[in-house]
Coordinates of C-alpha atoms in Angstrom, one line a residue:
M21 CA -11.5 11.5 -9.3
D22 CA -15.1 10.5 -9.4
S23 CA -14.1 7.2 -10.9
L24 CA -11.8 6.4 -8.0
R25 CA -14.4 7.6 -5.4
T26 CA -17.0 5.3 -7.1
A27 CA -14.5 2.4 -7.2
C28 CA -14.0 2.8 -3.4
T29 CA -17.6 1.7 -2.9
D30 CA -16.5 -1.8 -4.0
P31 CA -13.0 -2.3 -2.6
E32 CA -13.0 -6.0 -3.8
S33 CA -13.3 -4.9 -7.4
L34 CA -11.0 -2.0 -7.0
F35 CA -8.1 -4.0 -5.6
S36 CA -8.7 -6.8 -8.1
L37 CA -7.7 -4.5 -11.0
P38 CA -4.4 -5.2 -12.7
V39 CA -1.6 -3.1 -11.2
E40 CA -1.4 -0.9 -14.4
G41 CA -5.1 -0.1 -14.3
L42 CA -5.0 0.6 -10.6
L43 CA -2.1 3.0 -10.9
H44 CA -3.7 4.8 -13.8
L45 CA -7.0 5.1 -11.9
V46 CA -5.2 6.8 -9.0
H47 CA -3.1 9.0 -11.2
N48 CA -6.2 10.1 -13.1
A49 CA -7.8 11.1 -9.8
F50 CA -4.9 13.2 -8.6
P51 CA -2.7 14.1 -11.5
E52 CA -1.4 17.5 -10.3
D53 CA -0.3 16.2 -6.9
I54 CA 1.2 12.9 -8.2
D55 CA 3.1 14.9 -10.9
R56 CA 4.6 17.1 -8.2
L57 CA 6.3 14.0 -6.7
Q58 CA 8.5 13.9 -9.9
R59 CA 10.5 16.8 -8.4
A60 CA 10.7 15.4 -4.8
Y61 CA 14.0 14.5 -3.2
S62 CA 15.0 11.1 -1.9
I63 CA 18.0 9.3 -0.5
R64 CA 19.2 6.1 -2.1
G65 CA 21.3 3.3 -0.6
S66 CA 24.9 2.9 -1.8
C67 CA 24.1 -0.3 -3.7
W68 CA 21.1 -0.4 -6.0
N69 CA 20.1 -3.2 -8.4
P70 CA 16.7 -2.2 -9.8
P71 CA 14.1 -4.9 -10.3
A72 CA 13.5 -6.1 -13.8
T73 CA 9.9 -5.2 -13.7
P74 CA 8.7 -1.7 -14.6
S75 CA 8.3 0.7 -11.6
P76 CA 5.0 2.5 -10.9
S77 CA 6.4 5.8 -12.2
Y78 CA 7.7 4.0 -15.3
I79 CA 4.2 2.7 -16.0
L80 CA 2.8 6.2 -15.6
Y81 CA 5.5 8.3 -17.2
G82 CA 8.0 6.1 -19.0
E83 CA 10.7 7.2 -16.5
N84 CA 11.7 6.4 -12.9
Y85 CA 10.8 9.0 -10.3
D86 CA 11.9 8.0 -6.8
E87 CA 9.2 9.7 -4.7
V88 CA 6.4 8.7 -7.2
N89 CA 7.5 5.1 -6.7
R90 CA 7.7 5.4 -2.9
T91 CA 4.2 6.9 -2.7
L92 CA 2.6 4.5 -5.1
I93 CA 4.2 1.4 -3.5
G94 CA 2.6 2.7 -0.3
F95 CA -0.7 2.6 -2.1
L96 CA -0.1 -0.8 -3.6
A97 CA 0.8 -2.0 -0.1
L98 CA -2.7 -1.0 0.9
C99 CA -3.9 -3.3 -1.9
W100 CA -1.8 -6.2 -0.6
I101 CA -3.1 -5.6 2.9
H102 CA -6.7 -5.5 1.8
K103 CA -6.4 -8.8 -0.2
G104 CA -4.3 -10.5 2.5
E105 CA -1.4 -11.0 0.1
Y106 CA 1.3 -11.7 2.7
E107 CA 3.8 -13.1 0.2
S108 CA 3.4 -10.0 -2.1
F109 CA 3.9 -7.7 0.9
I110 CA 7.1 -9.3 2.3
G111 CA 8.6 -10.1 -1.1
S112 CA 12.4 -10.1 -0.8
H113 CA 12.6 -9.4 3.0
P114 CA 15.7 -11.1 4.3
S115 CA 14.6 -14.1 6.4
E116 CA 16.2 -12.7 9.6
A117 CA 14.2 -9.5 9.5
R118 CA 11.1 -10.7 7.6
L119 CA 7.7 -9.4 8.8
T120 CA 5.9 -12.2 10.5
R121 CA 2.5 -13.3 9.4
A122 CA 1.2 -12.5 12.8
S123 CA 2.4 -8.9 12.4
F124 CA 0.9 -8.7 8.9
E125 CA -2.4 -9.9 10.4
W126 CA -2.1 -7.2 13.1
I127 CA -1.8 -4.6 10.3
R128 CA -4.8 -6.1 8.4
S129 CA -6.9 -6.0 11.6
F130 CA -5.9 -2.4 12.2
Y131 CA -6.9 -1.6 8.6
T132 CA -10.3 -3.2 8.9
Q133 CA -11.0 -1.4 12.2
T134 CA -10.0 2.0 10.7
V135 CA -11.3 1.7 7.2
V136 CA -15.0 0.9 7.6
T137 CA -16.7 2.9 4.9
P138 CA -16.0 3.8 1.3
N139 CA -15.4 7.3 2.5
D140 CA -12.7 6.1 4.9
L141 CA -11.0 4.3 2.1
F142 CA -11.0 7.3 -0.2
T143 CA -9.8 9.6 2.6
L144 CA -6.9 7.2 3.3
I145 CA -5.9 7.2 -0.3
V146 CA -5.9 11.0 -0.4
S147 CA -3.7 10.9 2.8
I148 CA -1.2 8.6 1.0
I149 CA -1.0 10.8 -2.0
V150 CA -0.4 14.1 -0.2
N151 CA 1.9 12.8 2.6
D152 CA 5.2 13.7 0.9
L153 CA 4.2 16.6 -1.3
G154 CA 6.3 18.9 0.9
K155 CA 9.4 17.3 -0.6
D156 CA 8.7 19.0 -3.9
P157 CA 10.7 22.2 -3.8
Q158 CA 8.3 23.9 -6.1
L159 CA 5.5 23.6 -3.5
A160 CA 7.4 26.0 -1.2
S161 CA 8.1 28.3 -4.2
D162 CA 4.5 28.3 -5.2
Y163 CA 3.5 29.2 -1.6
H164 CA 6.1 32.0 -1.6
E165 CA 4.8 33.4 -4.8
L166 CA 1.2 33.2 -3.5
T167 CA 1.7 34.6 0.0
G168 CA 5.1 36.3 0.0
E169 CA 6.3 34.1 2.9
D170 CA 9.5 32.0 2.4
I171 CA 8.9 28.6 4.0
S172 CA 11.7 26.8 2.1
D173 CA 13.7 26.2 5.4
L174 CA 10.9 24.4 7.1
N175 CA 10.7 20.6 7.2
H176 CA 8.6 19.0 4.4
D177 CA 5.7 18.2 6.8
A178 CA 5.5 21.9 7.8
I179 CA 5.7 23.0 4.2
L180 CA 2.8 20.7 3.3
L181 CA 0.7 22.0 6.1
K182 CA 1.3 25.6 5.0
A183 CA 0.5 24.7 1.4
C184 CA -2.7 23.0 2.4
S185 CA -3.8 26.2 4.2
A186 CA -3.2 28.1 1.0
G187 CA -5.2 25.8 -1.2
L188 CA -2.2 24.5 -3.1
V189 CA -2.9 20.8 -2.5
K190 CA -5.5 19.9 -5.0
S191 CA -6.4 16.5 -3.7
L192 CA -7.9 17.9 -0.5
A193 CA -10.7 19.6 -2.5
S194 CA -12.1 16.2 -3.2
L195 CA -12.9 15.6 0.4
S196 CA -16.0 16.4 2.5
I197 CA -15.5 19.1 5.2
Q198 CA -15.3 16.5 7.9
D199 CA -12.8 14.3 6.0
K200 CA -10.7 17.3 5.1
N201 CA -10.7 18.4 8.7
D202 CA -9.5 14.9 9.8
V203 CA -6.7 14.9 7.2
V204 CA -5.6 18.5 7.9
R205 CA -5.6 17.7 11.7
S206 CA -3.4 14.7 11.0
L207 CA -1.1 17.0 9.0
H208 CA -1.0 19.4 11.9
L209 CA 0.2 16.5 14.0
G210 CA 2.8 15.5 11.4
A211 CA 4.2 19.1 11.2
S212 CA 5.5 18.8 14.8
F213 CA 5.4 15.1 15.5
N214 CA 6.7 12.3 13.2
F215 CA 6.1 8.7 14.0
G216 CA 9.3 7.6 12.4
Q217 CA 11.3 10.1 14.3
L218 CA 10.0 8.8 17.6
A219 CA 10.7 5.2 16.5
Q220 CA 14.3 6.2 16.0
A221 CA 14.5 8.6 19.0
E222 CA 15.4 11.3 16.5
N223 CA 13.1 13.9 18.0
A224 CA 12.6 15.2 21.5
P225 CA 9.8 14.5 24.1
A226 CA 8.3 18.0 23.6
C227 CA 7.4 16.9 20.0
L228 CA 4.9 14.5 21.5
S229 CA 2.8 17.4 22.8
G230 CA 1.0 17.5 19.4
L231 CA -0.7 14.2 20.4
L232 CA -2.7 16.0 23.0
Q233 CA -4.8 17.5 20.2
M234 CA -5.8 14.0 19.2
K235 CA -7.8 13.4 22.4
G236 CA -11.4 12.7 21.4
R237 CA -10.5 12.4 17.7
P238 CA -9.7 8.7 17.3
R239 CA -10.5 8.6 13.5
S240 CA -7.9 11.3 12.7
F241 CA -5.2 9.5 14.7
Q242 CA -6.0 6.1 13.4
L243 CA -6.0 7.3 9.8
R244 CA -2.7 9.0 10.4
F245 CA -1.0 6.0 12.0
L246 CA -2.3 3.7 9.2
E247 CA -1.1 6.1 6.6
Q248 CA 2.4 6.2 8.3
L249 CA 2.6 2.4 8.2
L250 CA 1.9 2.6 4.5
D251 CA 4.5 5.3 4.1
I252 CA 7.1 3.0 5.7
A253 CA 5.8 0.2 3.5
G254 CA 6.7 2.3 0.4
A255 CA 9.8 3.9 1.8
A256 CA 12.2 1.7 -0.2
G257 CA 9.9 1.8 -3.3
H258 CA 12.4 3.9 -5.2
M259 CA 14.9 1.0 -5.1
D260 CA 12.6 -2.1 -4.9
W261 CA 9.1 -1.6 -6.2
T262 CA 8.1 -5.3 -5.9
C263 CA 7.1 -5.4 -2.2
A264 CA 6.9 -3.4 1.0
K265 CA 10.6 -3.9 1.6
K266 CA 11.1 -1.4 4.4
L267 CA 8.3 -2.6 6.7
N268 CA 10.2 -5.5 8.1
Q269 CA 9.8 -7.0 11.6
P270 CA 12.2 -4.8 13.5
I271 CA 10.7 -1.6 12.0
F272 CA 7.2 -2.9 12.6
D273 CA 8.1 -3.6 16.2
A274 CA 9.4 0.0 16.5
Y275 CA 6.2 1.4 15.2
R276 CA 4.1 -0.8 17.5
N277 CA 6.1 0.8 20.4
V278 CA 5.4 4.2 19.0
Y279 CA 1.7 3.4 18.8
D280 CA 1.7 2.3 22.4
A281 CA 3.5 5.5 23.4
C282 CA 1.1 7.7 21.4
Q283 CA -1.9 6.0 23.0
G284 CA -0.4 6.6 26.4
V285 CA -0.2 10.4 25.7
I286 CA -3.7 10.5 24.1
T287 CA -5.4 8.7 27.0
G288 CA -3.4 10.5 29.6
S289 CA -1.8 7.4 31.1
L290 CA 1.7 8.7 30.2
D291 CA 3.3 12.1 30.3
L292 CA 5.5 13.2 27.4
R293 CA 8.8 12.1 28.9
A294 CA 7.4 8.7 30.0
A295 CA 5.9 8.1 26.6
Y296 CA 9.2 8.9 24.9
D297 CA 11.1 6.7 27.3
L298 CA 8.8 3.8 26.6
V299 CA 10.4 3.6 23.1
L300 CA 13.8 3.6 24.8
F301 CA 12.8 1.0 27.3
R302 CA 11.6 -1.3 24.5
R303 CA 15.0 -0.9 22.7
V304 CA 16.8 -1.8 26.0
G305 CA 14.6 -4.8 26.4
L306 CA 15.3 -6.0 22.9
L307 CA 19.0 -5.7 23.3
E308 CA 19.0 -7.2 26.7
S309 CA 17.2 -10.3 25.3
R310 CA 20.1 -10.6 22.8
G311 CA 22.7 -10.6 25.6
Y312 CA 23.5 -6.9 25.9
R313 CA 23.8 -5.2 29.3
K314 CA 20.7 -3.6 30.8
L315 CA 20.9 0.1 30.2
Q316 CA 19.5 2.4 33.0
V317 CA 17.4 4.8 31.0
E318 CA 15.7 6.5 34.0
E319 CA 18.6 6.5 36.4
N320 CA 21.6 7.3 34.2
E321 CA 21.7 10.1 31.7
D322 CA 24.8 8.5 30.0
D323 CA 22.9 5.3 29.4
R324 CA 19.8 7.2 28.2
A325 CA 21.9 9.2 25.6
L326 CA 23.5 5.9 24.4
T327 CA 20.1 4.3 24.1
R328 CA 19.0 7.2 21.8
L329 CA 22.0 6.6 19.6
L330 CA 21.2 2.8 19.5
C331 CA 17.6 3.8 18.4
M332 CA 18.9 6.2 15.8
G333 CA 21.0 3.4 14.4
G334 CA 18.2 0.9 14.5
V335 CA 20.5 -1.4 16.5
G336 CA 19.0 -4.8 17.3
D337 CA 21.9 -7.2 17.7
L338 CA 24.6 -7.7 20.3
E339 CA 27.6 -7.2 18.0
T340 CA 26.4 -3.8 16.7
A341 CA 25.3 -2.7 20.2
R342 CA 28.8 -3.4 21.5
L343 CA 30.3 -1.5 18.5
Y344 CA 28.2 1.5 19.3
E345 CA 29.2 1.4 23.0
N346 CA 32.9 1.1 22.1
A347 CA 32.7 4.2 19.9
W348 CA 30.7 6.0 22.7
R349 CA 33.3 5.1 25.4
H350 CA 36.2 6.2 23.3
L351 CA 34.9 9.7 22.6
E352 CA 36.8 12.4 24.2
K353 CA 35.1 13.3 27.5
P354 CA 34.0 16.8 26.6
I355 CA 32.4 15.5 23.5
R356 CA 30.6 12.7 25.2
D357 CA 29.5 15.1 28.1
N358 CA 28.1 17.4 25.4
L359 CA 26.1 14.6 23.9
V360 CA 24.9 13.3 27.3
H361 CA 23.5 16.7 28.0
S362 CA 22.0 17.5 24.7
L363 CA 20.4 14.1 24.2
N364 CA 18.7 14.4 27.5
V365 CA 17.0 17.8 26.8
D366 CA 13.2 17.4 26.6
G367 CA 12.6 20.7 24.9
S368 CA 11.3 23.9 26.4
K369 CA 11.4 27.7 25.9
V370 CA 14.1 27.9 28.6
E371 CA 16.2 25.2 26.9
P372 CA 15.1 24.2 23.4
A373 CA 15.9 20.6 22.2
I374 CA 17.8 20.0 19.0
Q375 CA 16.3 17.6 16.5
P376 CA 19.0 16.3 14.2
T377 CA 16.7 15.4 11.3
Y378 CA 18.0 12.6 9.0
M379 CA 20.7 11.7 11.5
P380 CA 19.5 8.1 11.5
A381 CA 20.2 7.9 7.8
L382 CA 23.7 9.2 8.4
I383 CA 24.5 7.1 11.4
S384 CA 23.3 3.9 9.7
R385 CA 26.1 4.4 7.1
A386 CA 28.7 4.0 9.8
K387 CA 29.9 0.4 9.7
D388 CA 33.0 0.5 12.0
E389 CA 34.2 2.3 15.2
K390 CA 36.1 4.9 13.3
S391 CA 33.1 6.0 11.1
L392 CA 30.8 5.8 14.1
T393 CA 33.1 8.0 16.1
C394 CA 33.2 10.6 13.3
V395 CA 29.4 10.6 13.2
M396 CA 29.1 11.0 17.0
V397 CA 31.6 13.9 17.0
Y398 CA 29.7 15.6 14.2
L399 CA 26.4 15.0 16.0
A400 CA 27.9 16.7 19.1
R401 CA 28.5 19.7 16.9
V402 CA 25.0 19.7 15.5
M403 CA 23.4 19.3 18.9
S404 CA 25.5 22.1 20.6
A405 CA 25.6 24.8 17.9
T406 CA 24.0 28.0 18.8
N407 CA 22.1 30.2 16.4
I408 CA 20.2 33.4 17.1
A409 CA 18.2 33.2 14.0
Y410 CA 15.4 31.2 15.5
S411 CA 12.4 32.5 17.5
S412 CA 12.8 33.1 21.2
S413 CA 9.7 31.0 21.6
A414 CA 11.3 27.9 20.1
V415 CA 10.9 24.6 22.0
V416 CA 12.5 22.3 19.5
I417 CA 15.0 23.4 16.9
E418 CA 15.5 21.3 13.8
R419 CA 18.9 20.9 12.1
S420 CA 18.6 18.7 9.0
V421 CA 21.6 16.8 7.8
L422 CA 19.9 15.9 4.5
G423 CA 22.3 18.2 2.6
I424 CA 25.3 16.4 4.1
M425 CA 23.7 13.1 3.0
K426 CA 23.3 14.4 -0.5
K427 CA 26.7 16.1 -0.8
N428 CA 29.1 14.0 1.3
V429 CA 27.6 10.6 1.8
E430 CA 25.6 9.4 -1.3
N431 CA 28.7 10.0 -3.5
G432 CA 30.8 7.6 -1.4
E433 CA 32.9 10.4 0.1
F434 CA 32.0 9.5 3.7
E435 CA 32.6 5.8 3.1
Q436 CA 36.1 6.4 1.7
D437 CA 37.0 8.8 4.5
P438 CA 34.6 9.3 7.5
A439 CA 36.8 12.2 8.7
V440 CA 35.3 14.3 5.9
L441 CA 32.6 15.3 8.5
E442 CA 35.3 17.3 10.3
G443 CA 35.1 19.9 7.5
V444 CA 31.3 19.9 7.1
D445 CA 29.4 22.9 8.4
V446 CA 26.6 22.5 10.9
P447 CA 23.2 22.8 9.1
P448 CA 21.1 25.9 9.7
A449 CA 18.5 26.0 12.4
A450 CA 14.7 26.0 11.8
V451 CA 12.0 26.0 14.4
A452 CA 10.4 22.6 14.6
L453 CA 8.1 23.4 17.5
S454 CA 7.4 26.7 19.1
E455 CA 5.8 27.6 22.5
Q456 CA 2.5 28.4 20.9
D457 CA 2.5 25.0 19.1
S458 CA 3.4 23.1 22.2
W459 CA 0.5 21.5 24.2
R460 CA 2.7 20.7 27.2

């Protein structure tokens, strides 16, 4: 750990190391936490042709571990950003979605404004390493053994936050009190608000309330946003570890929209609903520029619900937008009415919002009207299911479809027959945001 901290005092030399040396330096600094990532879960695409070069985890362990690769490609993306290696960063991005050089330079500028001192760099690296530790099921088990509290049903960000409070995340011990406070504060934000979930309109406006605690704490927010960009950069690292494959231009644009929405909440220029709708408006503007009709997000709840679905699907072209609308219009009226209502709930103690976690991953697997319809019908069930198990103070209730992705989608079952979702149970409920957590 001391070797890495010392290396951070000379970033030029640090990032000039060969990849193998760089990876071993980071692993030697945080062996326990990186080793945890060997057990972490991930979702792979249906088609996978691994690169010929050895992956980061293979360099370290002689085997491929998905989440180790994802995390360490995020770290290597930091290296490419620091060195200005645009071609390394974009790698095999398809030309139509390739991150532009101007966008890459925006990221570089944001990096240089955020990471000013060696301490900033070391703190950012710690943030990268710990970000997805909550995906290790053993972390929740260790917490249960230590405290007697079962947290296995919480989302991985909430599990991580709990584990940090119990001293189970070893990397944090390497930070000063101030740096640790900044990282933990960002983890508090991540436990109730996820940048990617807002980019995909997967969460609810109430989730943005956590941003209010970022007022007057710019360093904590900037580090968190930069770390999340690097997380996206590494998000496909378990399938292609040669570049920042996932951080393409459409996804970068979505994150820029999220950044603007967050800044609106933090500065007080936007309330939670207006900040959330900013993301929807930008999606509408993108599709309108491609020839799609103008959706009335503010005036029409039906259009607003459809816009959320378009965001969940990452829809950016005219043909796919029309496909989504056809499936939407052909839903039975009670089902569409159900979705119109539930997708317009902001989240409150009176009427909690439902957060269908991993639904974007599921909806993106639908390639025709039949499969889209099946997903929308299933989403209606997820969004409308009642469950008395959650706290009466719940503001946002999470229902994760990760289990369905693993059991019914990754094995090709959904692709062969989308109607398989008719027999799939609704996931259990967990509180994503409670009244005491909400800053509304």
